[in-house]
Tab-separated table of C-alpha atoms and ligand atoms in Angstrom:
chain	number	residue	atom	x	y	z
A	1	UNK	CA	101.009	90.553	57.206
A	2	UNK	CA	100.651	93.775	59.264
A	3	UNK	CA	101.984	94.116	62.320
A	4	UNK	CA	101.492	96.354	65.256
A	5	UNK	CA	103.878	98.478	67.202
A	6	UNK	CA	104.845	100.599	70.053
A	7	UNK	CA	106.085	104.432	69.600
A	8	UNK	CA	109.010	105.053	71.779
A	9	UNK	CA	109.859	108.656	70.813
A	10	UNK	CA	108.493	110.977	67.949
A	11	UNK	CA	111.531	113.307	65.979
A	12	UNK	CA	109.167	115.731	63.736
A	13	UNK	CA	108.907	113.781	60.776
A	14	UNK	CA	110.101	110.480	61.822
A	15	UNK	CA	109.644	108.039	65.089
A	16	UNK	CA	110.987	105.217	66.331
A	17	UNK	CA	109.452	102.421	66.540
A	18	UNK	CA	108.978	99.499	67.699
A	19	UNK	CA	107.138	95.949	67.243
A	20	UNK	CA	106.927	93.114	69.947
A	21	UNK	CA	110.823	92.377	71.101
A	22	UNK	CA	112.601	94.447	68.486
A	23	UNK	CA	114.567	97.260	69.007
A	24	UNK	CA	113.276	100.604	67.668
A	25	UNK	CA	113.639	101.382	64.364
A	26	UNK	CA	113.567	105.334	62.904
A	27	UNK	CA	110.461	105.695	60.133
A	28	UNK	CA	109.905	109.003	57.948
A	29	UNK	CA	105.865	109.439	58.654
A	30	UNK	CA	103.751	110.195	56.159
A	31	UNK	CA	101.791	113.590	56.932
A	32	UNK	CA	98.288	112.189	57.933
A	33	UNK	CA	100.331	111.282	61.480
A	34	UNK	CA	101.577	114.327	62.674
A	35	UNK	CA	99.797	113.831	65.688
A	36	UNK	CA	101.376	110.814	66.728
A	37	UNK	CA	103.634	110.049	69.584
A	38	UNK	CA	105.538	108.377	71.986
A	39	UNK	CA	102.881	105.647	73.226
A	40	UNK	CA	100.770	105.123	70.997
A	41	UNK	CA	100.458	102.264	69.362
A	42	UNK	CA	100.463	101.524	65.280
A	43	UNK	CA	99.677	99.248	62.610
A	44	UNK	CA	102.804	98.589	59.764
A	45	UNK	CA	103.262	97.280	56.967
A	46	UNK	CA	104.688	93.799	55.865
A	47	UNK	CA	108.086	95.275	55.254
A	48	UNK	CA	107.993	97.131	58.425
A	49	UNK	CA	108.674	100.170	56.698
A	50	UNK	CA	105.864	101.943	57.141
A	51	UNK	CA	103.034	103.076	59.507
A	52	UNK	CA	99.596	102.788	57.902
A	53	UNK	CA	97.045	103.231	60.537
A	54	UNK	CA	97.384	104.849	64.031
A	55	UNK	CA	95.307	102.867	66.970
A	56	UNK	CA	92.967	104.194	68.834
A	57	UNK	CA	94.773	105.369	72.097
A	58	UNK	CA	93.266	106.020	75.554
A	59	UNK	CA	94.335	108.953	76.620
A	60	UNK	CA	96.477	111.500	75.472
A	61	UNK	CA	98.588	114.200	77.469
A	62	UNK	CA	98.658	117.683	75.586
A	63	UNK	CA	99.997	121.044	76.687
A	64	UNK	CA	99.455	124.584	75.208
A	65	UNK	CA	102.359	126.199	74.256
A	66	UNK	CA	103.367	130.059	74.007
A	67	UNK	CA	101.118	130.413	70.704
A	68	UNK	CA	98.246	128.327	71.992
A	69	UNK	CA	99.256	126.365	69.876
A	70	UNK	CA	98.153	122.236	70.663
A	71	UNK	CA	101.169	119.798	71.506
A	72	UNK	CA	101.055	116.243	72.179
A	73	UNK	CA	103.479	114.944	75.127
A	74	UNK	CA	102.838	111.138	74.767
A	75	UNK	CA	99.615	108.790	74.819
A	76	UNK	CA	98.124	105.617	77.327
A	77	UNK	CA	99.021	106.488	80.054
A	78	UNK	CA	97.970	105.207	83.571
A	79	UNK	CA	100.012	107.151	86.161
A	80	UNK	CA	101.192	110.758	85.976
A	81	UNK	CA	104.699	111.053	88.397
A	82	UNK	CA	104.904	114.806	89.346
A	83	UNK	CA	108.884	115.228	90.195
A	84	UNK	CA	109.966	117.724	92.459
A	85	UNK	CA	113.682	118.265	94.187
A	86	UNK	CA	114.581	120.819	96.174
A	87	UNK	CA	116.955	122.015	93.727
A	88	UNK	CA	115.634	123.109	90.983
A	89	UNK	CA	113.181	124.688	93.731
A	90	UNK	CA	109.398	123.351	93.317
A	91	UNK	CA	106.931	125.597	92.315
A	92	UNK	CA	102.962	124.350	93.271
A	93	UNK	CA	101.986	126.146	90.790
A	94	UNK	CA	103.619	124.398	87.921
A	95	UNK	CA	102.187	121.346	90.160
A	96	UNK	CA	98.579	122.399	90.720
A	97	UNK	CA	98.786	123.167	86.516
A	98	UNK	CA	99.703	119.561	85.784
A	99	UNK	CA	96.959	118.181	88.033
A	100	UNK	CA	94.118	119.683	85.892
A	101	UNK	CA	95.582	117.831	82.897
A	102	UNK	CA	96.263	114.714	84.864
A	103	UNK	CA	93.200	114.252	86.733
A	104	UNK	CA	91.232	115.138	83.134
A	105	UNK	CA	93.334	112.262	81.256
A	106	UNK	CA	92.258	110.829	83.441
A	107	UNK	CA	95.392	109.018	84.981
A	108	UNK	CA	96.676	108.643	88.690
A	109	UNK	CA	98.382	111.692	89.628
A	110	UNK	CA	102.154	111.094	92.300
A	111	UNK	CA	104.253	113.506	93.556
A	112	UNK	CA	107.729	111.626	93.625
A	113	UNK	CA	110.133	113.668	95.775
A	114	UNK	CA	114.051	113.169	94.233
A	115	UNK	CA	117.125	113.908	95.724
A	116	UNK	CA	116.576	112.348	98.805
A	117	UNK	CA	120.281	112.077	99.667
A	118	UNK	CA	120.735	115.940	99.682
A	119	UNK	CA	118.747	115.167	103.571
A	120	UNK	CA	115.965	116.565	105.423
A	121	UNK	CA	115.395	119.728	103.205
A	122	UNK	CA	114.633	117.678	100.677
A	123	UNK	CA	110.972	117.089	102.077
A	124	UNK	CA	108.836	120.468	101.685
A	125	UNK	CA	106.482	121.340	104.366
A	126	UNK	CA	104.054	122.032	102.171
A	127	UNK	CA	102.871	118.870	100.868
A	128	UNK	CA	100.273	119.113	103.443
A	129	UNK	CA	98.301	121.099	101.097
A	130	UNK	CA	98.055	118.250	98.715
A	131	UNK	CA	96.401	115.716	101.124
A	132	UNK	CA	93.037	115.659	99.361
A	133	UNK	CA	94.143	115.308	96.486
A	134	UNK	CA	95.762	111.228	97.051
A	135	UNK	CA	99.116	112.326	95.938
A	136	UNK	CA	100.640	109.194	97.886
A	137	UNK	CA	104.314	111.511	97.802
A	138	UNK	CA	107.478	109.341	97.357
A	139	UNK	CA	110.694	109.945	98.762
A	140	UNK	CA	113.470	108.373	96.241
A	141	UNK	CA	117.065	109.319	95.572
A	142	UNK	CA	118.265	108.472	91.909
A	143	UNK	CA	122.077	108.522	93.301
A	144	UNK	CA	121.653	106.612	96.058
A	145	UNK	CA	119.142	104.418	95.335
A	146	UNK	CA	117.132	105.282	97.993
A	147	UNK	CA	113.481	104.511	98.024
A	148	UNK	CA	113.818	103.235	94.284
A	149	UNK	CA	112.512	99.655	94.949
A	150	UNK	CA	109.417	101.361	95.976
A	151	UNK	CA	109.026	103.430	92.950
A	152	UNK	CA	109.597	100.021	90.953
A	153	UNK	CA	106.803	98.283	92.588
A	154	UNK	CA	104.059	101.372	92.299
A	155	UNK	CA	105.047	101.261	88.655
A	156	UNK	CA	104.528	98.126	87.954
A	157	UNK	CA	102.405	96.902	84.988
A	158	UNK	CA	101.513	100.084	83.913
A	159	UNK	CA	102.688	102.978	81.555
A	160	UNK	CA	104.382	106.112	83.757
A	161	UNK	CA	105.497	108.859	83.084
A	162	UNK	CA	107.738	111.615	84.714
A	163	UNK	CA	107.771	115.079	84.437
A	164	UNK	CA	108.309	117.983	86.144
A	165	UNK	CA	111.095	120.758	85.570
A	166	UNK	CA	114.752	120.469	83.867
A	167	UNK	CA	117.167	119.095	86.246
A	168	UNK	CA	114.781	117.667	88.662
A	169	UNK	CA	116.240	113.761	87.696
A	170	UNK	CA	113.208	112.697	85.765
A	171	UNK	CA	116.430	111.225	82.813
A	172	UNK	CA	117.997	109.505	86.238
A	173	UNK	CA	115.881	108.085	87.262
A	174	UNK	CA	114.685	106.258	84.598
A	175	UNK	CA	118.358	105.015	84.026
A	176	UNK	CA	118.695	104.009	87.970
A	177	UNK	CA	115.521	102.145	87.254
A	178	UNK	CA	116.960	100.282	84.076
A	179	UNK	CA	119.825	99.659	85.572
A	180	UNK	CA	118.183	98.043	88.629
A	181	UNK	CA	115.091	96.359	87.544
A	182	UNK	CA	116.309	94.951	83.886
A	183	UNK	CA	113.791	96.775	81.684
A	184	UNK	CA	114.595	96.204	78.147
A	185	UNK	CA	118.358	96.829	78.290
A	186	UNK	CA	119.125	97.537	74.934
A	187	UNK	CA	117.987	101.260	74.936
A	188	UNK	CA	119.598	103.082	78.062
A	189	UNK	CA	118.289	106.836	78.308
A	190	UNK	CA	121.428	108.161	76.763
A	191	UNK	CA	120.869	107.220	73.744
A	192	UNK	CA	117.445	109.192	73.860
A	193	UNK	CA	117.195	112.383	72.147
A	194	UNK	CA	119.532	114.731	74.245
A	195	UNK	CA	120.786	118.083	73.741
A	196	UNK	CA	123.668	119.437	75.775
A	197	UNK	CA	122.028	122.308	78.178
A	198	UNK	CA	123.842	125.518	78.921
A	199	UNK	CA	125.315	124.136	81.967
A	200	UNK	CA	127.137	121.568	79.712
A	201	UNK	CA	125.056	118.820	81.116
A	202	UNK	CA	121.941	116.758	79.334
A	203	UNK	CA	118.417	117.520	79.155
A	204	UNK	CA	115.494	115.765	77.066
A	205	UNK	CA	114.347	117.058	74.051
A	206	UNK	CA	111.388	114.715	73.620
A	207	UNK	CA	109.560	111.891	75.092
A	208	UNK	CA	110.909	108.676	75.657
A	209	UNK	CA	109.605	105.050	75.883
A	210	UNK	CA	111.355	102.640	78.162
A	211	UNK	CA	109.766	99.480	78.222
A	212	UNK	CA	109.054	97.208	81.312
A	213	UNK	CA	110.107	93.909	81.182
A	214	UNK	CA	106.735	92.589	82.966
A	215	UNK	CA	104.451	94.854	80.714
A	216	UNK	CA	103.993	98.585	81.231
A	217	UNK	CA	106.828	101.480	80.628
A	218	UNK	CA	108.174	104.711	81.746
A	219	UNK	CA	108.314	107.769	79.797
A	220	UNK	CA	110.999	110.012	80.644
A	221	UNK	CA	109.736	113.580	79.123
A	222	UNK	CA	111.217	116.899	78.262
A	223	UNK	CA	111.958	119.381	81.472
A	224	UNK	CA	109.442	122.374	81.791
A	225	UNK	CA	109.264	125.996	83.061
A	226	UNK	CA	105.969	126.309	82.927
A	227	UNK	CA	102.648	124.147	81.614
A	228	UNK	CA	99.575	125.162	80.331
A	229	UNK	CA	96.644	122.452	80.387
A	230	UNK	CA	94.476	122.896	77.952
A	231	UNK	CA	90.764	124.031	79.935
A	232	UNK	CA	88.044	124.588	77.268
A	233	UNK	CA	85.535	124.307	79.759
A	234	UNK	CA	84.553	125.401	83.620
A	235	UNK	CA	84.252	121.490	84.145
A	236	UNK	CA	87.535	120.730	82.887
A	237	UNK	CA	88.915	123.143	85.535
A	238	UNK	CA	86.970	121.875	87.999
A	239	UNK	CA	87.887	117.763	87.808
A	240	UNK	CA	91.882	119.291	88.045
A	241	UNK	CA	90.490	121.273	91.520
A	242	UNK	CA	88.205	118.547	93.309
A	243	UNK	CA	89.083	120.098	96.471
A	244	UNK	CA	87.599	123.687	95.157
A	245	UNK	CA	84.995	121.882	93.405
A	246	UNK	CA	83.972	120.193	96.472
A	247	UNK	CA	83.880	123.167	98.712
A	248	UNK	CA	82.017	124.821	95.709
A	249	UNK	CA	79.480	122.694	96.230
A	250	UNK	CA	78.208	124.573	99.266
A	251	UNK	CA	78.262	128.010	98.123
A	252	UNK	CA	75.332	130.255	98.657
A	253	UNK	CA	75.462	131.047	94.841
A	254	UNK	CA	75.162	128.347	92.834
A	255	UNK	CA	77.245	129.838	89.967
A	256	UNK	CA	79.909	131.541	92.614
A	257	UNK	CA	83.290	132.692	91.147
A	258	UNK	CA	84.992	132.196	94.867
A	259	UNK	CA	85.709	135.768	94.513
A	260	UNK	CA	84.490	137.638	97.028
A	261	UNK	CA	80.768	136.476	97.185
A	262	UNK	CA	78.754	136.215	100.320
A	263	UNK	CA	78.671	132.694	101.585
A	264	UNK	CA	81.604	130.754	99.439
A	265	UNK	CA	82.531	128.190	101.022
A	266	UNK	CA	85.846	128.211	99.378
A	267	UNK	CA	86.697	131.188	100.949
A	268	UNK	CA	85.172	129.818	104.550
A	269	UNK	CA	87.927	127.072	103.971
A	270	UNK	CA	90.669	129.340	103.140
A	271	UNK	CA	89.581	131.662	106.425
A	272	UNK	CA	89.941	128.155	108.334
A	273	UNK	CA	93.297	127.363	107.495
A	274	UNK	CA	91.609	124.022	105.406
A	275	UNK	CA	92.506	124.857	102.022
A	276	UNK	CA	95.680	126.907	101.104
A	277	UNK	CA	95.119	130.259	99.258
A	278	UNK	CA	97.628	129.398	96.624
A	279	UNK	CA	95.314	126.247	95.087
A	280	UNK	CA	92.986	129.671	94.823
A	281	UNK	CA	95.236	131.931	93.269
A	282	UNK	CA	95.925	128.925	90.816
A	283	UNK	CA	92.420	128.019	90.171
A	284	UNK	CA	91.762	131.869	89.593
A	285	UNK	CA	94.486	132.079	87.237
A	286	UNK	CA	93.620	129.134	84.683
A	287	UNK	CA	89.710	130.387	84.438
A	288	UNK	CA	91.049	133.423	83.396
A	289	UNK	CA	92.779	131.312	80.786
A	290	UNK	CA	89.394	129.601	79.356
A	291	UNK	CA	88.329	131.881	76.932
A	292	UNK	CA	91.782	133.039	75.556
A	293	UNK	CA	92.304	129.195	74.984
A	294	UNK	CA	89.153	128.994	73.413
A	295	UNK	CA	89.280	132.093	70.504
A	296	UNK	CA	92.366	130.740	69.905
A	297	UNK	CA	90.761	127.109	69.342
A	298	UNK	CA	88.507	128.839	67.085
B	301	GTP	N1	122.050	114.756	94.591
B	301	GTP	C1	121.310	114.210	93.633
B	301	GTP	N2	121.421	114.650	92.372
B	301	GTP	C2	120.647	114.076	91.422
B	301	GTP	C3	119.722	113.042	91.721
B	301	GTP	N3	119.072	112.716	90.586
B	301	GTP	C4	119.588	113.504	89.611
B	301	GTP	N4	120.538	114.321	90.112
B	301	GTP	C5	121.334	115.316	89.363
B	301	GTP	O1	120.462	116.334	88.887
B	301	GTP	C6	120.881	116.800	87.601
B	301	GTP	C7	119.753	116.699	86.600
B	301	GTP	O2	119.424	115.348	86.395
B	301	GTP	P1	118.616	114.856	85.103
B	301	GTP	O3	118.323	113.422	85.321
B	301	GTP	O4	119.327	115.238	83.857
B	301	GTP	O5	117.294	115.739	85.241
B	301	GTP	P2	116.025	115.797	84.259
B	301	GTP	O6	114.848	116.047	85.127
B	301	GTP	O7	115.961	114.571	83.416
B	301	GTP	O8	116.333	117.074	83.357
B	301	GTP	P3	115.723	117.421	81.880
B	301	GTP	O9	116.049	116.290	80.950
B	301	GTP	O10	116.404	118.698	81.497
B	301	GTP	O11	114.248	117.592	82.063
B	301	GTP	C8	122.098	115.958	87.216
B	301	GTP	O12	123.256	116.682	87.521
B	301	GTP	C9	121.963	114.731	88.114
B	301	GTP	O13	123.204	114.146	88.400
B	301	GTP	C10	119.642	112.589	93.086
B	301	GTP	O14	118.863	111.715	93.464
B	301	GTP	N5	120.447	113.226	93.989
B	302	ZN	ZN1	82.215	130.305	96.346
């Protein structure tokens, strides 16, 4: 009898795996799934040994990397938690990169604010900026606990995941959340795949399933610098900017760059103080980026 099972983290050229109630177990994949990862959801054999077929999966969050190259972050998920701390400082760019690939999954984009404890500088003016866009910001502290029985009950029932830059506390919170709210105890985050930083301390190396025990998960992923999206298209762009988009709509030119053309209305917005020139400068940026991304798709 075949079986099907959950992916909680992909290694190269193994996973581990899991089937209903069983811990995860680490299988050598056979080449034909090199795309899989943590989330999705397989078929295995009677022994349990092996994967045979990979389900069909929802949705599937992918970045770019420095080549152009096409890698898979982890599949089915519902909500997208942006994390943000005032140390390491935010950058809205890094934010208003994610969105396009959010909002195109599509999943529910959250900005989760961490470090709450560190006091009032911990909330940047700027979030303002973001108000169209249903963000719903909240304020938790992974080390004090503050704000996390909130966080629990947005989560629940459906499959999360955090991410945002190295050190932000995407790993703690998902082990003040385990600890708190009983999700399948026998896998704590420490026993992910870690790798000791330079700073001696540990970051994640790859994403990570942590199962709820009402249904749904987080997924703790790696830290970023930076995140490309992948954009093949002027519409792709333009779901990840619906405030832009919007505005766009009432150009004088219907095919208007929001350069410097008479009658944009995205510039009439910026002019009005409605729409900060940095969701612009971002916009500008990643159309620059479509047709590098798409020689190098081939
Ligand atoms: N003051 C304070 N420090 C925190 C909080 N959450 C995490 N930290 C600290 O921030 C540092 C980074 O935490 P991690 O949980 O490893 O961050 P991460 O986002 O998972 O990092 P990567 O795995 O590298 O992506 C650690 O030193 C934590 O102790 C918090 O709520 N308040
Ligand atoms: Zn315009």
């Amino acid at each position: 009898m075949t079986q099907i099972a959950r992916v909680f983290a992909r290694h190269n050229q193994m996973a581990d795996i899991a089937g209903a109630d069983k811990p995860p177990r680490r299988l050598r994949l056979h080449r034909r799934f090199r795309d899989l990862a943590c989330g999705d959801l397989v078929e295995l054999d009677a022994t349990g040994d092996e994967v045979t077929r990979q389900l069909d999966r929802n949705n599937v969050l992918v970045r770019r990397d420095g080549f152009g190259r096409r890698k898979v972050i982890a599949a089915n998920i519902d909500c997208v938690w942006i994390v943000i701390a005032p140390e390491p400082a935010p950058s809205r760019n890094l934010i208003d990169r994610f969105l396009v690939a959010i909002l195109n999954l599509p999943a529910r984009p959250r900005l989760l604010i961490n470090k709450q404890d560190e006091g009032p500088a911990a909330r940047p003016e700027w979030l303002d900026a973001y108000r169209q866009l249903d963000l719903d910001p909240l304020f938790v502290s992974a080390k004090s606990g503050f704000g996390l029985d909130d966080l629990a009950a947005a989560a629940a029932g459906q499959t999360n995941i955090l991410v945002g830059q190295s050190g932000v506390g995407k790993s703690s919170l998902v082990a003040a959340l385990l600890e708190q709210y009983g999700i399948v105890d026998a896998i704590a985050p420490t026993t992910g795949d870690l790798a000791a930083s330079g700073e001696g301390r540990h970051t994640t190396v790859t994403a990570q399933w942590f199962p709820l025990a009402n249904g749904g998960a987080w997924i703790d992923s790696p830290g970023v610098r930076d995140f490309t999206p992948e954009i093949p298209s002027l519409d792709t762009l333009e779901r990840g900017f619906p405030d832009i988009a919007e505005r766009g709509d009432q150009c004088r030119f219907r095919d208007c760059r929001h350069q410097s053309e008479p009658g944009c209305a995205v510039l009439a917005a910026i002019e009005a103080g409605e729409l900060p020139a940095a969701r612009l400068q971002a916009w500008h940026a990643l159309a620059a980026e479509i047709p590098a991304q798409n020689r190098a798709r081939g």
